[in-house]
């Protein structure tokens, strides 16, 4: 599990940070946005901050014993936001959302983080938009978003911006190596009555993805049966042999959609190159 600090706004509009591990990807494909899910106590400052403003920042801190000690301190329950942040060793700065809309208040982000996700709570899911801060929460409870039990809460957080240190941003674009991989600490969920436990980062190693190719005849068979009017050349089919079989239908349907938009009835190598370039452009736009 990740070891992160979540920034929210307190009643005075100041950023307060709390430590969490139960924060995972939720929407990863097939939606018009990406999202994370957070599980937390509904009495926590973080829960109250999200209910109050619907905004938060997910700060991923690198492996460092000094940092981990501070994360543990910030994760201690019961302290007020002022008490927690009074002697915080991390440096807070404005995120990208505030730069884009300076009239609006957003939780600040931690400068030392190698990655930050600026998020908005999708409160309408599970009809949770009416949830308010309370001393005690009595049912009925929601199933997966908002106040979900007497002591617990879940929040579906839409990712608005992803901020990455330039070194790691370039690594994703141009190739990740053992030298440009962030020092990511891992929390395996073990905590006793006196300690938090965390695994130290060690040198990353790469395990190559299986280099499997779909049989060309199988690609041709699928390609020329996906639509009655649009067909594929052998050269176009050869460009899809490395597409995993489970994704082949999705890729073919995408090609068909492009062909119909462009009045094309026969997809050759030339059209496939255009389709691939279009897909690259769309991916780059999402990253921005």
CSV table of C-alpha atoms in Angstrom, one decimal:
chain,number,residue,atom,x,y,z
A,1,UNK,CA,0.0,0.0,0.0
A,2,UNK,CA,1.2,3.6,-0.5
A,3,UNK,CA,2.4,5.8,2.3
A,4,UNK,CA,1.0,9.2,1.6
A,5,UNK,CA,-0.1,12.5,3.3
A,6,UNK,CA,-3.5,13.8,2.4
A,7,UNK,CA,-3.9,17.6,2.5
A,8,UNK,CA,-7.3,19.2,3.2
A,9,UNK,CA,-8.5,22.6,4.3
A,10,UNK,CA,-9.5,23.2,7.9
A,11,UNK,CA,-12.2,25.6,9.1
A,12,UNK,CA,-9.8,28.6,8.7
A,13,UNK,CA,-8.8,27.6,5.2
A,14,UNK,CA,-5.4,26.4,6.2
A,15,UNK,CA,-3.9,23.1,4.8
A,16,UNK,CA,-3.9,20.2,7.3
A,17,UNK,CA,-2.1,16.9,6.5
A,18,UNK,CA,-3.0,13.4,7.6
A,19,UNK,CA,-1.2,10.1,7.0
A,20,UNK,CA,-3.0,7.3,5.0
A,21,UNK,CA,-2.3,4.0,3.4
A,22,UNK,CA,-5.8,3.0,2.4
A,23,UNK,CA,-5.9,5.0,-0.8
A,24,UNK,CA,-6.1,3.1,-4.1
A,25,UNK,CA,-6.9,3.6,-7.8
A,26,UNK,CA,-10.7,3.4,-8.5
A,27,UNK,CA,-11.4,4.6,-12.1
A,28,UNK,CA,-8.5,3.5,-14.3
A,29,UNK,CA,-10.1,3.1,-17.7
A,30,UNK,CA,-13.3,3.5,-19.6
A,31,UNK,CA,-14.3,6.7,-17.9
A,32,UNK,CA,-13.8,10.4,-18.9
A,33,UNK,CA,-11.6,10.8,-15.8
A,34,UNK,CA,-9.4,8.9,-13.4
A,35,UNK,CA,-10.2,8.5,-9.7
A,36,UNK,CA,-8.8,7.2,-6.4
A,37,UNK,CA,-10.7,5.8,-3.4
A,38,UNK,CA,-9.9,6.8,0.1
A,39,UNK,CA,-11.0,4.8,3.2
A,40,UNK,CA,-10.7,6.7,6.6
A,41,UNK,CA,-12.3,7.3,10.0
A,42,UNK,CA,-15.3,9.6,9.7
A,43,UNK,CA,-14.0,11.5,12.8
A,44,UNK,CA,-10.7,12.4,11.2
A,45,UNK,CA,-9.6,15.8,10.2
A,46,UNK,CA,-9.2,14.5,6.7
A,47,UNK,CA,-12.8,13.3,6.5
A,48,UNK,CA,-14.1,16.6,7.9
A,49,UNK,CA,-11.9,18.5,5.4
A,50,UNK,CA,-13.3,16.6,2.4
A,51,UNK,CA,-16.9,16.9,3.6
A,52,UNK,CA,-16.3,20.6,4.2
A,53,UNK,CA,-14.8,21.6,0.8
A,54,UNK,CA,-14.7,18.4,-1.4
A,55,UNK,CA,-11.0,19.0,-2.2
A,56,UNK,CA,-7.8,17.3,-1.2
A,57,UNK,CA,-4.2,16.7,-2.3
A,58,UNK,CA,-2.6,13.2,-2.3
A,59,UNK,CA,1.1,13.7,-1.5
A,60,UNK,CA,3.4,10.7,-2.2
A,61,UNK,CA,6.6,11.1,-0.1
A,62,UNK,CA,9.9,9.4,-0.9
A,63,UNK,CA,11.5,6.8,1.4
A,64,UNK,CA,13.4,8.7,4.1
A,65,UNK,CA,13.5,7.8,7.8
A,66,UNK,CA,13.1,11.5,8.8
A,67,UNK,CA,10.1,11.8,6.5
A,68,UNK,CA,8.5,8.6,7.8
A,69,UNK,CA,8.9,9.8,11.4
A,70,UNK,CA,7.0,12.9,10.5
A,71,UNK,CA,4.3,11.0,8.6
A,72,UNK,CA,3.7,8.8,11.7
A,73,UNK,CA,3.4,12.0,13.9
A,74,UNK,CA,0.9,13.5,11.4
A,75,UNK,CA,-1.0,10.3,11.5
A,76,UNK,CA,-1.7,10.3,15.2
A,77,UNK,CA,-5.4,10.6,15.8
A,78,UNK,CA,-7.0,13.3,18.0
A,79,UNK,CA,-4.7,16.3,17.4
A,80,UNK,CA,-6.3,19.4,16.0
A,81,UNK,CA,-5.1,20.7,12.5
A,82,UNK,CA,-3.2,23.6,14.3
A,83,UNK,CA,-1.4,21.2,16.6
A,84,UNK,CA,-0.4,18.9,13.8
A,85,UNK,CA,0.9,21.5,11.4
A,86,UNK,CA,2.6,23.8,14.0
A,87,UNK,CA,6.0,22.2,13.7
A,88,UNK,CA,5.6,20.3,10.4
A,89,UNK,CA,8.9,19.7,8.7
A,90,UNK,CA,7.5,19.6,5.2
A,91,UNK,CA,7.2,22.7,3.0
A,92,UNK,CA,3.8,23.6,1.6
A,93,UNK,CA,3.3,25.4,-1.7
A,94,UNK,CA,0.4,26.2,-4.0
A,95,UNK,CA,-0.6,23.5,-6.4
A,96,UNK,CA,-1.5,23.7,-10.1
A,97,UNK,CA,-5.2,24.2,-9.5
A,98,UNK,CA,-4.7,27.3,-7.4
A,99,UNK,CA,-2.4,28.7,-10.2
A,100,UNK,CA,-5.2,28.1,-12.7
A,101,UNK,CA,-7.9,29.6,-10.4
A,102,UNK,CA,-6.4,31.9,-7.8
A,103,UNK,CA,-9.8,33.1,-6.6
A,104,UNK,CA,-10.6,29.6,-5.3
A,105,UNK,CA,-9.0,28.0,-2.2
A,106,UNK,CA,-7.3,24.6,-2.6
A,107,UNK,CA,-5.2,22.5,-0.2
A,108,UNK,CA,-1.6,23.2,-0.7
A,109,UNK,CA,0.8,20.5,-1.9
A,110,UNK,CA,4.0,19.2,-0.3
A,111,UNK,CA,7.2,20.3,-2.0
A,112,UNK,CA,9.1,17.2,-1.0
A,113,UNK,CA,6.6,14.8,-2.6
A,114,UNK,CA,7.8,13.1,-5.8
A,115,UNK,CA,4.1,13.0,-6.9
A,116,UNK,CA,1.0,14.8,-6.0
A,117,UNK,CA,-2.6,14.2,-7.1
A,118,UNK,CA,-5.0,17.2,-6.7
A,119,UNK,CA,-8.4,15.8,-6.3
A,120,UNK,CA,-12.1,16.6,-6.0
A,121,UNK,CA,-14.6,14.4,-4.2
A,122,UNK,CA,-17.3,13.1,-6.5
A,123,UNK,CA,-20.0,13.6,-3.9
A,124,UNK,CA,-23.0,12.8,-6.1
A,125,UNK,CA,-22.0,9.1,-6.3
A,126,UNK,CA,-24.1,6.9,-4.0
A,127,UNK,CA,-26.1,10.1,-3.3
A,128,UNK,CA,-23.6,11.3,-0.8
A,129,UNK,CA,-23.8,15.0,-1.5
A,130,UNK,CA,-25.9,15.7,1.6
A,131,UNK,CA,-23.4,14.3,4.0
A,132,UNK,CA,-22.3,16.9,6.6
A,133,UNK,CA,-19.8,17.0,9.4
A,134,UNK,CA,-21.3,15.6,12.6
A,135,UNK,CA,-20.1,14.5,16.1
A,136,UNK,CA,-21.6,11.1,15.6
A,137,UNK,CA,-23.0,9.4,12.5
A,138,UNK,CA,-26.1,7.3,12.7
A,139,UNK,CA,-27.5,5.4,9.8
A,140,UNK,CA,-28.6,4.9,7.1
A,141,UNK,CA,-25.2,4.7,5.6
A,142,UNK,CA,-23.9,4.8,2.1
A,143,UNK,CA,-22.6,1.7,0.3
A,144,UNK,CA,-19.3,3.0,-1.1
A,145,UNK,CA,-19.1,6.8,-1.0
A,146,UNK,CA,-19.5,9.3,1.8
A,147,UNK,CA,-20.3,8.1,5.4
A,148,UNK,CA,-20.4,4.3,5.1
A,149,UNK,CA,-20.6,3.2,8.7
A,150,UNK,CA,-20.8,4.5,12.3
A,151,UNK,CA,-17.0,5.1,12.3
A,152,UNK,CA,-16.0,4.9,8.6
A,153,UNK,CA,-16.1,6.8,5.4
A,154,UNK,CA,-15.1,6.2,1.8
A,155,UNK,CA,-14.4,9.0,-0.7
A,156,UNK,CA,-14.3,8.6,-4.5
A,157,UNK,CA,-11.7,11.3,-5.5
A,158,UNK,CA,-11.6,12.5,-9.1
A,159,UNK,CA,-8.0,13.3,-10.1
A,160,UNK,CA,-7.9,16.8,-11.5
A,161,UNK,CA,-4.1,17.3,-11.8
A,162,UNK,CA,-1.1,15.0,-11.4
A,163,UNK,CA,2.1,16.9,-10.4
A,164,UNK,CA,5.4,15.0,-10.9
A,165,UNK,CA,9.0,16.0,-10.4
A,166,UNK,CA,10.5,16.7,-13.8
A,167,UNK,CA,12.9,13.7,-13.4
A,168,UNK,CA,10.1,11.2,-13.0
A,169,UNK,CA,7.9,12.9,-15.6
A,170,UNK,CA,10.6,12.5,-18.2
A,171,UNK,CA,11.2,8.9,-17.1
A,172,UNK,CA,7.6,8.0,-17.9
A,173,UNK,CA,7.9,9.7,-21.3
A,174,UNK,CA,11.3,8.5,-22.3
A,175,UNK,CA,12.0,5.3,-20.4
A,176,UNK,CA,12.2,4.3,-16.8
A,177,UNK,CA,15.5,2.9,-15.4
A,178,UNK,CA,16.7,1.9,-12.0
A,179,UNK,CA,18.3,5.4,-11.7
A,180,UNK,CA,15.2,7.5,-12.4
A,181,UNK,CA,12.6,5.5,-10.4
A,182,UNK,CA,11.3,7.3,-7.3
A,183,UNK,CA,12.2,5.9,-3.9
A,184,UNK,CA,8.7,4.6,-3.0
A,185,UNK,CA,8.2,3.4,0.6
A,186,UNK,CA,5.6,0.6,1.0
A,187,UNK,CA,3.3,0.0,3.9
A,188,UNK,CA,2.1,-3.6,4.1
A,189,UNK,CA,-0.7,-2.7,6.5
A,190,UNK,CA,1.0,-3.9,9.7
A,191,UNK,CA,0.5,-1.8,12.7
A,192,UNK,CA,0.4,-2.8,16.4
A,193,UNK,CA,-0.5,-0.8,19.5
A,194,UNK,CA,2.9,0.9,19.6
A,195,UNK,CA,4.4,1.1,16.1
A,196,UNK,CA,3.8,1.8,12.5
A,197,UNK,CA,5.8,-0.5,10.2
A,198,UNK,CA,7.1,0.4,6.8
A,199,UNK,CA,9.3,-1.4,4.3
A,200,UNK,CA,12.4,0.5,3.2
A,201,UNK,CA,12.9,1.2,-0.5
A,202,UNK,CA,15.5,-1.0,-2.2
A,203,UNK,CA,17.0,-0.7,-5.7
A,204,UNK,CA,14.2,-1.4,-8.3
A,205,UNK,CA,14.6,-4.2,-10.8
A,206,UNK,CA,12.9,-4.7,-14.1
A,207,UNK,CA,11.0,-7.7,-15.2
A,208,UNK,CA,10.3,-7.6,-18.9
A,209,UNK,CA,6.7,-7.9,-20.1
A,210,UNK,CA,6.2,-11.1,-22.1
A,211,UNK,CA,6.9,-10.4,-25.8
A,212,UNK,CA,4.0,-12.4,-27.2
A,213,UNK,CA,2.5,-11.9,-30.6
A,214,UNK,CA,-1.0,-12.9,-31.7
A,215,UNK,CA,-1.0,-15.1,-34.7
A,216,UNK,CA,-1.4,-13.0,-37.9
A,217,UNK,CA,-4.2,-15.2,-39.2
A,218,UNK,CA,-6.1,-14.7,-35.9
A,219,UNK,CA,-5.8,-11.0,-36.3
A,220,UNK,CA,-7.0,-11.1,-39.9
A,221,UNK,CA,-9.9,-13.3,-39.0
A,222,UNK,CA,-11.0,-10.9,-36.2
A,223,UNK,CA,-10.3,-7.8,-38.2
A,224,UNK,CA,-12.3,-8.7,-41.3
A,225,UNK,CA,-15.4,-9.8,-39.3
A,226,UNK,CA,-15.7,-6.9,-36.9
A,227,UNK,CA,-17.6,-4.8,-39.5
A,228,UNK,CA,-19.5,-5.7,-42.8
A,229,UNK,CA,-18.3,-2.7,-44.8
A,230,UNK,CA,-14.8,-1.9,-43.5
A,231,UNK,CA,-11.9,-4.2,-44.2
A,232,UNK,CA,-8.2,-4.4,-43.2
A,233,UNK,CA,-5.1,-5.1,-45.4
A,234,UNK,CA,-2.6,-7.7,-44.4
A,235,UNK,CA,-0.1,-5.0,-43.7
A,236,UNK,CA,-2.5,-3.2,-41.3
A,237,UNK,CA,-3.2,-6.5,-39.5
A,238,UNK,CA,0.6,-7.1,-39.1
A,239,UNK,CA,0.7,-3.8,-37.1
A,240,UNK,CA,-1.6,-5.3,-34.5
A,241,UNK,CA,0.0,-8.7,-33.8
A,242,UNK,CA,1.6,-7.3,-30.5
A,243,UNK,CA,-1.8,-6.2,-29.2
A,244,UNK,CA,-2.7,-8.6,-26.3
A,245,UNK,CA,-5.6,-10.8,-27.5
A,246,UNK,CA,-7.9,-9.5,-24.7
A,247,UNK,CA,-7.6,-5.9,-26.1
A,248,UNK,CA,-7.7,-6.8,-29.8
A,249,UNK,CA,-11.5,-6.3,-30.1
A,250,UNK,CA,-11.3,-2.8,-28.4
A,251,UNK,CA,-8.4,-1.8,-30.8
A,252,UNK,CA,-10.3,-3.0,-33.9
A,253,UNK,CA,-13.5,-1.2,-32.9
A,254,UNK,CA,-11.5,2.0,-32.4
A,255,UNK,CA,-10.1,1.6,-35.9
A,256,UNK,CA,-13.6,1.1,-37.3
A,257,UNK,CA,-14.9,4.2,-35.5
A,258,UNK,CA,-12.0,6.2,-37.1
A,259,UNK,CA,-12.7,4.8,-40.5
A,260,UNK,CA,-16.4,5.7,-40.4
A,261,UNK,CA,-15.6,9.2,-39.3
A,262,UNK,CA,-13.2,9.6,-42.2
A,263,UNK,CA,-15.3,7.8,-44.9
A,264,UNK,CA,-12.7,5.0,-45.2
A,265,UNK,CA,-13.7,1.5,-46.2
A,266,UNK,CA,-10.3,-0.1,-46.5
A,267,UNK,CA,-7.7,0.3,-43.7
A,268,UNK,CA,-4.1,-0.1,-44.9
A,269,UNK,CA,-0.7,0.5,-43.2
A,270,UNK,CA,-1.1,4.2,-44.0
A,271,UNK,CA,-4.4,4.5,-42.2
A,272,UNK,CA,-3.1,2.5,-39.3
A,273,UNK,CA,-0.2,5.0,-38.8
A,274,UNK,CA,-2.7,7.9,-38.8
A,275,UNK,CA,-4.8,6.1,-36.2
A,276,UNK,CA,-1.8,5.4,-34.0
A,277,UNK,CA,-0.7,9.1,-34.2
A,278,UNK,CA,-4.2,10.2,-33.3
A,279,UNK,CA,-4.1,7.9,-30.3
A,280,UNK,CA,-0.7,9.3,-29.2
A,281,UNK,CA,-2.0,12.9,-29.4
A,282,UNK,CA,-5.0,12.0,-27.3
A,283,UNK,CA,-2.8,10.4,-24.6
A,284,UNK,CA,-0.6,13.5,-24.5
A,285,UNK,CA,-3.6,15.8,-24.1
A,286,UNK,CA,-4.8,13.7,-21.1
A,287,UNK,CA,-1.3,14.0,-19.5
A,288,UNK,CA,-1.6,17.8,-19.8
